[in-house]
XYZ file of C-alpha atoms in Angstrom:
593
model
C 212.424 96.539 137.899
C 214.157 94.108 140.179
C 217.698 95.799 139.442
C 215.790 99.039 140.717
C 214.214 97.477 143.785
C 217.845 95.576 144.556
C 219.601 98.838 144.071
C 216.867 100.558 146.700
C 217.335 98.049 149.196
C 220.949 97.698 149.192
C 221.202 101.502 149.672
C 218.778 101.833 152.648
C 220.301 99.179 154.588
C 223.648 100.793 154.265
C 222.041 103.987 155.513
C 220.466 102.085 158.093
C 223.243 99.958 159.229
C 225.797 103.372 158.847
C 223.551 105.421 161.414
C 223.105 102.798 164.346
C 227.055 101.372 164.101
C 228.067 105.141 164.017
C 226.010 106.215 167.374
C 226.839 102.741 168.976
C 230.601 103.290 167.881
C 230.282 107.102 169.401
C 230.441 105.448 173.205
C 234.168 104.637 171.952
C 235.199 107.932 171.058
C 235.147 106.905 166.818
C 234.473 109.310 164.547
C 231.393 108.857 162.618
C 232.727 109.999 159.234
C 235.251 107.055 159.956
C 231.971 104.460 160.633
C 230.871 105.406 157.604
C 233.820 105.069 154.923
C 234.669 101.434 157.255
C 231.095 100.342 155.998
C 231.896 100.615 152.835
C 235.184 99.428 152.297
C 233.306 96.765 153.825
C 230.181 96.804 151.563
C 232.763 96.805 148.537
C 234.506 94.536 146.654
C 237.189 93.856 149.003
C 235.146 93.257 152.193
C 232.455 90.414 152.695
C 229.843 93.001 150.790
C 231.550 92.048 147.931
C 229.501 94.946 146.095
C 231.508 95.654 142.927
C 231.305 99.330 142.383
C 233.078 101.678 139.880
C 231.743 104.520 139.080
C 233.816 107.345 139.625
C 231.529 109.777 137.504
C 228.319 109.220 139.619
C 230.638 109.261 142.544
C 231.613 113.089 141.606
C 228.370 113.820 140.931
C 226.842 112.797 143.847
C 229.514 114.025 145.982
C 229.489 117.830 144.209
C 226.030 117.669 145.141
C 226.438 116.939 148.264
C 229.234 119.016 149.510
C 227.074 121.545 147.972
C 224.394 121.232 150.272
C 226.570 120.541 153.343
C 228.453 123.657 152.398
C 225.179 125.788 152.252
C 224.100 124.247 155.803
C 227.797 125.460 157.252
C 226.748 128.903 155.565
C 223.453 128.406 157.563
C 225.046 127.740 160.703
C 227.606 131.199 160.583
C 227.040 134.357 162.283
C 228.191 137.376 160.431
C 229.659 138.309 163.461
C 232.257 135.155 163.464
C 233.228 136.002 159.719
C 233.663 139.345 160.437
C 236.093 138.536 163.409
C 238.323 135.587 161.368
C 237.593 136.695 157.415
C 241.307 137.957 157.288
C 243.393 134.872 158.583
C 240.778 132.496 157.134
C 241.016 133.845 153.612
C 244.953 133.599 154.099
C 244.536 129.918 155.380
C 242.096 128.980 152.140
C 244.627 130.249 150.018
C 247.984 131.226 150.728
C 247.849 127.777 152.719
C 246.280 125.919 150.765
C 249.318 126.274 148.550
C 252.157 126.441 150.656
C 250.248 122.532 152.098
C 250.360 121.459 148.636
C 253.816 122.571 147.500
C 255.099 120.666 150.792
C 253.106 117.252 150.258
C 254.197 117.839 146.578
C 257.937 116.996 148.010
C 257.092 114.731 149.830
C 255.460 112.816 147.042
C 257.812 113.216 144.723
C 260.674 110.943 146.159
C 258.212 108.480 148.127
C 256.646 107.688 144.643
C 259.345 108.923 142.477
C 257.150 111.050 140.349
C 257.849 114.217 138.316
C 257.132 117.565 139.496
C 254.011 118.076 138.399
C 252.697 114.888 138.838
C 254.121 115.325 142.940
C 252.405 119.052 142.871
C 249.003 116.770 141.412
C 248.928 114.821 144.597
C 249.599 117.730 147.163
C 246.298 119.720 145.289
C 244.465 117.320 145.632
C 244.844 117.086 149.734
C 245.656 120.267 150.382
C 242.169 122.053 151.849
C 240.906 121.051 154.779
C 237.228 119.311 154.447
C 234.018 121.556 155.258
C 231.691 118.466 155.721
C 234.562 116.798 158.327
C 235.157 120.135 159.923
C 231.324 121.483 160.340
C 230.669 117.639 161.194
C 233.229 116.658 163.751
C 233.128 120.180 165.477
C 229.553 120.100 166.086
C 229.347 116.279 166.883
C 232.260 116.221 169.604
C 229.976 118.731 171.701
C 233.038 120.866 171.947
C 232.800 124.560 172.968
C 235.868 126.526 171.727
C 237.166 129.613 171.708
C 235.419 131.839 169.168
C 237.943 132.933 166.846
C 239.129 129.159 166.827
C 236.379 127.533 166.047
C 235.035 130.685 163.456
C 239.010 130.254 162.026
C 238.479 126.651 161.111
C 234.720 126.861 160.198
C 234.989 130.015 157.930
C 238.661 128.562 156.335
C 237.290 125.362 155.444
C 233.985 126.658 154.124
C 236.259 128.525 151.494
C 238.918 126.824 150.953
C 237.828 124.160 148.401
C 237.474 126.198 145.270
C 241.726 126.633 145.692
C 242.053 123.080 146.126
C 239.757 122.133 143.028
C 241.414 125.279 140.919
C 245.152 123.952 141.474
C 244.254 120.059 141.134
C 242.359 121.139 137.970
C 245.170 123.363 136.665
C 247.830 120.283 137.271
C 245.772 117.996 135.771
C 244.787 120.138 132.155
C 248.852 120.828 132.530
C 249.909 117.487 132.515
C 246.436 116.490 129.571
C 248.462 118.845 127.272
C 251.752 119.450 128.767
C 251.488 123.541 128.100
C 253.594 125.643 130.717
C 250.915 128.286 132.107
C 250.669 131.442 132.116
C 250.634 132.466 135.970
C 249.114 136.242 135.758
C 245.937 134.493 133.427
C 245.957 131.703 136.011
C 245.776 134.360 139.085
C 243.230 136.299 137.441
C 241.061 133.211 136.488
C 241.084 132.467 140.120
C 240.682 136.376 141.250
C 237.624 136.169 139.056
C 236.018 132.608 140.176
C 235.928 133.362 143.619
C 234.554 137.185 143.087
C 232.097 135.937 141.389
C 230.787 133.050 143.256
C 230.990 135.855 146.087
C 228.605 137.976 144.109
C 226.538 135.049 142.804
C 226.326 133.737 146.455
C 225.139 137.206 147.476
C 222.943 137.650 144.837
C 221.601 134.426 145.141
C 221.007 134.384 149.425
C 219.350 138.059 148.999
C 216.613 136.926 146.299
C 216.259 133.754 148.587
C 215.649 135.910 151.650
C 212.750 137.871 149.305
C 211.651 134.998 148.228
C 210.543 133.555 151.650
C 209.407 137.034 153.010
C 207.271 137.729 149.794
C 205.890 134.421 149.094
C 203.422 132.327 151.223
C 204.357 128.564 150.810
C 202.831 125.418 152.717
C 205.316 125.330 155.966
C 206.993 121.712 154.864
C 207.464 123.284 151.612
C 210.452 126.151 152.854
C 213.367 123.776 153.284
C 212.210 121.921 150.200
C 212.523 125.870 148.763
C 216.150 126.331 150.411
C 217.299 122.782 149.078
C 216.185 123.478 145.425
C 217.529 126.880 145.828
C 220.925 126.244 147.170
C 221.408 123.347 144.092
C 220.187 126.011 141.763
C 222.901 128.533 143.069
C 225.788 125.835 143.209
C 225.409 124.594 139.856
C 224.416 128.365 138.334
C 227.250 129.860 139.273
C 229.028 127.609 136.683
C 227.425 129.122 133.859
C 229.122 132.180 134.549
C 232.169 130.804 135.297
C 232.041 131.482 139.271
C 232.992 129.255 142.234
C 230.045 126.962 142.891
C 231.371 126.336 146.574
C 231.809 129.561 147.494
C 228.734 130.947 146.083
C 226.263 128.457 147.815
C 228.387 129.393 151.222
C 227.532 132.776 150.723
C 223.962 132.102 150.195
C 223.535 129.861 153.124
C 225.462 132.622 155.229
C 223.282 135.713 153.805
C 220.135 133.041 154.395
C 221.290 132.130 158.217
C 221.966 135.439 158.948
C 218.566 137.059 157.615
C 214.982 136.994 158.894
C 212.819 135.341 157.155
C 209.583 132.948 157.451
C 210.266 128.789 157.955
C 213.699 129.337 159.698
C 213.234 127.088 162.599
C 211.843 124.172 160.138
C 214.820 124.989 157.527
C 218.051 124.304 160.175
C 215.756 121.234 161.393
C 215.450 119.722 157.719
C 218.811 121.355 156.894
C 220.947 119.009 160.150
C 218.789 116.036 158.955
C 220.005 116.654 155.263
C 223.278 117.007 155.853
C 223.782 113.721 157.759
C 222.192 112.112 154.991
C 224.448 113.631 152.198
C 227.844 112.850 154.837
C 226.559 109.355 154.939
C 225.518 108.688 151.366
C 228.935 110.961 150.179
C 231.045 108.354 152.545
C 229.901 104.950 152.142
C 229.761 105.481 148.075
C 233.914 106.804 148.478
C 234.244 103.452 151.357
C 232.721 101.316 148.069
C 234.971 102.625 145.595
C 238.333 101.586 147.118
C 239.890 97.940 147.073
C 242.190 97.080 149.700
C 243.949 94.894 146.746
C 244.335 97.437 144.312
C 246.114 99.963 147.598
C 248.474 97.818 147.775
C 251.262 99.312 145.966
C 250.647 102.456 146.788
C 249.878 102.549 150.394
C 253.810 102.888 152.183
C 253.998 106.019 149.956
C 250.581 106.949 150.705
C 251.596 106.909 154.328
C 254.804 108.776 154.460
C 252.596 111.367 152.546
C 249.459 111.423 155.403
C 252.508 111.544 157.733
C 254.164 114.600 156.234
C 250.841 116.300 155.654
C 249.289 115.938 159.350
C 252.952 116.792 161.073
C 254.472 119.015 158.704
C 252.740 120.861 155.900
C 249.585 121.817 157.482
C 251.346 122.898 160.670
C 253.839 125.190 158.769
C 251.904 126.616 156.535
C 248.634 127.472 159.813
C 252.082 128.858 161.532
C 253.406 130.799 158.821
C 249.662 132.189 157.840
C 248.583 133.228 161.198
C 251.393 134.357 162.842
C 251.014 137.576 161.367
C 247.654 138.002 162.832
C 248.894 137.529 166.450
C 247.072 133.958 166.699
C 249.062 132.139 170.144
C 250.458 129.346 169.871
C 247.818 128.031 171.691
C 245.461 128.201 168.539
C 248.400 127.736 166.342
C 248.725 124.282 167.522
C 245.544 123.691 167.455
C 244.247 124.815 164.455
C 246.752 122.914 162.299
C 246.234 119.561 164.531
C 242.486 120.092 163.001
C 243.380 120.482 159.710
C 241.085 117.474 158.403
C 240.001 116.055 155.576
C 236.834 114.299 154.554
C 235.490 112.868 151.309
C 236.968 116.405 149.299
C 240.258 114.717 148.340
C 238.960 111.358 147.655
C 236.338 113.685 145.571
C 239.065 115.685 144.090
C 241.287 112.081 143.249
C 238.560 111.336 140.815
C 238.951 114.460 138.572
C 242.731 112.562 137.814
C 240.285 109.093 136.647
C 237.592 110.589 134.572
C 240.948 113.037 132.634
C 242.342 109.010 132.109
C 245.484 110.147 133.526
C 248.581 108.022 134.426
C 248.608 107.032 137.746
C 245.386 107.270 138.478
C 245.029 104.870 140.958
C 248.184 106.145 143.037
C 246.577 109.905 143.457
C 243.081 107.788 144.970
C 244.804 106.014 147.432
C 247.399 108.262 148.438
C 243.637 110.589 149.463
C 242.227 107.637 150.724
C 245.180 107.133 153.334
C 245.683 110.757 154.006
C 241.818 111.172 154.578
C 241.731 107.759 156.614
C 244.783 109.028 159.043
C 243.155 112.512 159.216
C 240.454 110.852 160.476
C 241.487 108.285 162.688
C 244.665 110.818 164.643
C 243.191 114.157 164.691
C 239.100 113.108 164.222
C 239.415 110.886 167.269
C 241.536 113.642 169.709
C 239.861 116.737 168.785
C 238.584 117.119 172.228
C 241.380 115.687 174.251
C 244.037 118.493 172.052
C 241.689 121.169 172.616
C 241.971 120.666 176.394
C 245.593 119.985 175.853
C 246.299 123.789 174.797
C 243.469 124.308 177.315
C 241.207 126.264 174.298
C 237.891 124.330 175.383
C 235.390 126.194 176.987
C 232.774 125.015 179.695
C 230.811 122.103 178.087
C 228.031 122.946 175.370
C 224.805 121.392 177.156
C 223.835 118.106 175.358
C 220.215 118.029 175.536
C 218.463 121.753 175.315
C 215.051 121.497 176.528
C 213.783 124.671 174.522
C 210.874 124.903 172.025
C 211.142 127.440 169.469
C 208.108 129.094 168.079
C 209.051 131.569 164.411
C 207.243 134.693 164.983
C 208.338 135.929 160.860
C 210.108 138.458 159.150
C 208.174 141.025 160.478
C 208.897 140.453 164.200
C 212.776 140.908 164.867
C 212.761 138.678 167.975
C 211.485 135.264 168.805
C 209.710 133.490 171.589
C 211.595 130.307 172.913
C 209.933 128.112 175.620
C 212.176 126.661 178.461
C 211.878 123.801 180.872
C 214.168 124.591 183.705
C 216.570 121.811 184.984
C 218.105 121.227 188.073
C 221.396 122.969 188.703
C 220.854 125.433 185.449
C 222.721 128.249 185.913
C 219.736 130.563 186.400
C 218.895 129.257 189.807
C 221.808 130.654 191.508
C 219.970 134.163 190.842
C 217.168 136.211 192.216
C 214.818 136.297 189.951
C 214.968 139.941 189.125
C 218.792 139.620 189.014
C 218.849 136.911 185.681
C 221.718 137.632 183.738
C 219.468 137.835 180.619
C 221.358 138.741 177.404
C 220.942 142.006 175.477
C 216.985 142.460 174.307
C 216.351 139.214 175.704
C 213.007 139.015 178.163
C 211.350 136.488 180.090
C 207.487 136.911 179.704
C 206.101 134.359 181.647
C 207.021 131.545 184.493
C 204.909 128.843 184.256
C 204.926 126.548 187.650
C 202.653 123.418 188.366
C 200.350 124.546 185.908
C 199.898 128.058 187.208
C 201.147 131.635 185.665
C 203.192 132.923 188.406
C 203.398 136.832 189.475
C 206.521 138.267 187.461
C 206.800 141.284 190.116
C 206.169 138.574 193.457
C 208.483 135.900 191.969
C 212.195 135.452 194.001
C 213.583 132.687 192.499
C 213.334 130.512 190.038
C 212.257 126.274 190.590
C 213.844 123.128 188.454
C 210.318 122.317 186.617
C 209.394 125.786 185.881
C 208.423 126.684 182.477
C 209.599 129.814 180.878
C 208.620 131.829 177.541
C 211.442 133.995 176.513
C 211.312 137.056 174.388
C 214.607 137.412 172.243
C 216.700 137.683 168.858
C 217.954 134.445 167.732
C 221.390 134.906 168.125
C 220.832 135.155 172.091
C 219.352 131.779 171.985
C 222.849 129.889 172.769
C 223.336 131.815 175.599
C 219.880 131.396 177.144
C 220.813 128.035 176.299
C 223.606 128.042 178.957
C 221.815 129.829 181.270
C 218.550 127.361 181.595
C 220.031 124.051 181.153
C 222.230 122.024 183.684
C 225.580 121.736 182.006
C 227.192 118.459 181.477
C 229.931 117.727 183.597
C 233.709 117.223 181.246
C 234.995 113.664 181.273
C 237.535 114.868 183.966
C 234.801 115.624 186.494
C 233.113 112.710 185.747
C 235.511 110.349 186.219
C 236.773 112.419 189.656
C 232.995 111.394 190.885
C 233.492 107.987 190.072
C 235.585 107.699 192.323
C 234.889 109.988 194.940
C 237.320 112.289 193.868
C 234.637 114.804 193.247
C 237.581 117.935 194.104
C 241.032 117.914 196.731
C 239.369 121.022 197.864
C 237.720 124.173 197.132
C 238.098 128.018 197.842
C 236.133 131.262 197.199
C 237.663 134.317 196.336
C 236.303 137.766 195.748
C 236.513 139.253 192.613
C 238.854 141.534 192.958
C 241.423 139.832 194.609
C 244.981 139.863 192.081
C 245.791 137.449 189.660
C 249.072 137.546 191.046
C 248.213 137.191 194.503
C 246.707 133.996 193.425
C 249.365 132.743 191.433
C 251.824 133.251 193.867
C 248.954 131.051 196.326
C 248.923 128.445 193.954
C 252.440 128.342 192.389
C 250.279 129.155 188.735
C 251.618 130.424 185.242
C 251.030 134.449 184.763
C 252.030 136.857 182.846
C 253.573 140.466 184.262
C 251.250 142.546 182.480
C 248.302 140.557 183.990
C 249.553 140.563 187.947
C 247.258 143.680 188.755
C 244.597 142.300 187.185
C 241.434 141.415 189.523
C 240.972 137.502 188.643
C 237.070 138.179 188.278
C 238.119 140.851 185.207
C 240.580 137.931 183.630
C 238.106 135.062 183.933
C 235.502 137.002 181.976
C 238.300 138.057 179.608
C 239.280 134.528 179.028
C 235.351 133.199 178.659
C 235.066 135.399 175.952
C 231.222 135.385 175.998
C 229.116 137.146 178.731
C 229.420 134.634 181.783
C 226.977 132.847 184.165
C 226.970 131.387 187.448
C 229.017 127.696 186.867
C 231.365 128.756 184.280
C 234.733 127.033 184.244
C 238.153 128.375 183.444
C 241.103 126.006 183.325
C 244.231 127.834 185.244
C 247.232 125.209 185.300
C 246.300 122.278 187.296
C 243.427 124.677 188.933
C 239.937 125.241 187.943
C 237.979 128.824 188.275
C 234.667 128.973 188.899
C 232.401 131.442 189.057
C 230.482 131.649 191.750
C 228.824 135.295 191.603
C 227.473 137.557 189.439
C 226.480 141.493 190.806
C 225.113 144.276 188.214
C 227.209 142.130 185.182
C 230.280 141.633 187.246
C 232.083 138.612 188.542
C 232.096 139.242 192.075
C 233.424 135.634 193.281
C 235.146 132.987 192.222
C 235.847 129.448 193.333
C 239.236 127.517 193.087
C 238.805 123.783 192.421
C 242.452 121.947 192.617
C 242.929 119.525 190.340
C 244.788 115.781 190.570
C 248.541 116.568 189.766
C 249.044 115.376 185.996
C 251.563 113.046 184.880
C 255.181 114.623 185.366
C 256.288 113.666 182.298
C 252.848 115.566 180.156
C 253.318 118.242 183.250
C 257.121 118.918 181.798
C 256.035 118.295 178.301
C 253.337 120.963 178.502
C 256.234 123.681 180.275
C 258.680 122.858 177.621
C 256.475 124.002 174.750
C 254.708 126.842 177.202
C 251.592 125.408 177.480
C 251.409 126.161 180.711
């Protein structure tokens, strides 16, 4: 009993401890996934925890589990509409990369540890996929806005790309068990088969779940108790049949997401809690398992291998996968800077320990250090790369002050309610001349307590309360429309010190692109001279745009300042500081500019 009770408290202090040092460490720019596998290398036996912990089966257990359930909350999180648009390049990523990665770190193992072959190949498997949890996480947490078939390439590739990494690392590891050559076509066709049917359990699975929820009455805490039970049920049933568990429970939680059905505002609310829990609790048991002292040998390989991986295999094999698919090299870069990796290849390293393999303490630490620089180089510039190959869009607004309320299956839209801020987008309108999305309505204006006249209303007030009729996937762009958007760190610091723009001019719509380059001494292509610059910025936003959008030009900023019958009738030039001459030449050199 007092084991039990120690065990308890240890564990929610950790949790504790990991949740306020990871949002005070946020301030700083640190990843949380790093917080949390720092606490417990420091909670283990090497740090002042001193907490001796070895149990690399529970760890895989509790770490299948839980990238099972942060994979089905991913799922959750995907619009059809994003797969549809990156399923091609991201299925070539997951698997075509996945091996080209390996075969590269493979080398590179195999003269900085001076292994065999397949020993080398061992070690490249088992860090070749990029992580779900860090990419879903860090994406999501960094408040970035990208470019949609960026951010879809990355989400959808790493959401899929697992059952290649566990399907070589387990194929090198029953190779070296029994030291049989393989036979490649059963090998491909074991692999054809796993991942068709996880996509058909998956399927299966997400359909019955939607039924389920649409047939069946439950108490309303009860549905993401449902989902959770559900999504374990489909990850560890599609092993029975011999199916990939990670892709199936993806495909649930996409065919879920993506589906109307009752309790799915109090599902993605349980669902974002639950997967912070099972990051956290996935982390901080991998942060307990390694000892500094037992690294040691290993770690000057282990660091020409993270070194290899994050500057040379990932980027040749994103380049080599997606040039075919006309990707710039704008999103070339920066999809294989964010090639992470989270707790999967420390997960993965442990398959190698429970086989009782040679070695088995090299393959953990070389993931360990190739997981720790993943995080540490690309987790902590994310944002600052993103603007570097200028892919960000206008910033995502932090705080949404909206109130959902689930209407059911059997209504196909939803009603949202909306406190207006100051400077939200939506003031800069008539009232009758909103931008609303597609089937998107606003019923009612609620202002100082009284129901205002819909036909006698002009504008809009900061205070007003709105109820909004409209399909769920409009609700991130009402989102942008009715909350004040948070100013980048640029702007920010440019008000700090008075600096709040050298100057700004307003164009109409339709004046050239060239015309304005020429003005400005800007970057543009020939095909796009004739081009009015109100067409290219909403070509560029990629999303239907609002009054306050941003588009970064060169050293310029657009803005848009007007919006007639859907068109962007004028636009404001903000100059920027000059950069640095040496990042300014940098950035021509590679055409980045």
């Amino acid at each position: 009993m007092y084991q039990a009770n120690e065990i308890l408290f240890i564990a929610s202090l950790l949790v504790l401890v990991s949740i306020f040092a990871g949002s005070a460490s946020s301030r700083f720019g640190v990843p949380f996934l790093l917080v949390f596998l720092g606490l417990g290398l420091l909670a283990g036996e090497g740090g002042p925890g001193g907490i001796v912990f070895r149990d690399y089966q529970l760890t895989y257990s509790v770490g299948s589990a839980a990238l099972g359930i942060i994979l089905f909350d991913g799922g959750l999180r995907t619009h059809f509409a994003t797969v549809r648009l990156v399923v091609g390049p991201a299925f070539v990523l997951a698997t075509v990369g996945v091996v080209g990665t390996a075969a590269i770190v493979g080398l590179a193992a195999h003269y900085a540890f001076d292994l065999n072959l397949l020993q080398s190949f061992l070690v490249g498997a088992i860090v070749g996929s990029t992580d779900a949890a860090a990419v879903f996480f860090l994406l999501n947490t960094k408040g970035l806005a990208l470019q949609k078939r960026v951010s879809g390439t990355l989400e959808v590739e790493s959401g899929i790309n697992d059952p290649m990494a566990i399907f070589l690392t387990m194929m090198a590891v029953e190779l070296l068990r029994h030291g049989q050559p393989p036979d490649t076509l059963q090998l491909l066709l074991q692999f054809v088969a796993e991942m068709l049917g996880g996509l058909l359990v998956g399927l299966v699975g997400g359909f019955l779940l939607v039924a389920l929820f649409n047939r069946v009455s439950v108490a309303g805490g009860l549905y993401p108790i449902v989902a959770m039970a559900a999504a374990l049920l489909i990850f560890s049933g599609a092993y029975f049949v011999h199916a990939s568990g990670y892709v199936a429970v993806y495909v649930a939680g996409l065919v879920l997401g993506n589906r109307r059905h009752r309790g799915a505002q109090v599902i993605l609310r349980f669902y974002d809690g639950l997967s912070w829990l099972s990051q956290i609790v996935m982390f901080l048991l991998l942060g307990l398992l390694m000892t500094p002292e037992d690294m040691k040998p290993y770690a000057a390989g282990s660091g020409v291998v993270a070194g290899i991986l994050i500057l040379l295999a990932r980027p040749l094999a994103v380049l080599l996968c997606l040039l075919p698919f006309r990707y710039t090299m704008r999103e070339i870069g920066f999809i294989s800077w964010v090639g992470l990796r989270g707790a999967v290849p420390i997960f993965l390293a442990t398959i190698p320990v429970l086989a009782n393999l040679p070695n088995s303490e090299l393959y953990v630490t070389a993931a360990f250090v190739c997981v720790l620089a993943s995080l540490t180089l690309q987790g902590w510039t994310i944002a600052p790369v993103a603007r570097f190959f200028g892919l960000e869009l206008p910033p995502k607004p932090e705080a949404v002050s909206r109130t959902d309320l689930d209407l059911g299956s059997t209504a196909d839209r939803d009603v949202a309610s909306y406190r207006l801020e100051a400077e939200a987008p939506a003031l800069g309108y008539r009232f009758n001349e909103i931008p609303l999305p597609r089937r998107c309505r606003i019923i009612t204006v609620i202002r100082d307590g009284t129901v205002m006249d819909r036909n006698r209303l002009e504008h809009l007030e900061a205070g007003d309360y709105l109820l909004v009729l409209a399909p769920a996937e409009q609700f991130f762009s009402l989102d942008r429309l009715f909350t004040a958007r948070e100013p980048s760190k640029r702007q920010r610091k440019r008000r700090e010190r008075g600096e709040e723009v050298f100057g700004e001019f307003v164009l109409t719509g339709d004046t050239l692109l060239g015309e304005v380059a020429l003005l400005y001494g800007l970057p543009v292509e020939e095909k796009d001279r004739n081009e009015p610059v109100g067409a290219y910025v909403r070509r560029r936003l990629r999303h239907r745009p609002v009054v306050g959008d941003r588009l970064r030009w060169g050293p310029v900023e657009l803005v848009v300042r007007e919006i007639r019958n859907d068109r962007i009738t004028s636009v404001g030039i903000e100059l920027e500081p000059e950069e640095h001459p040496i990042l300014r030449g940098f950035r021509r050199a590679f055409g980045f500019d």
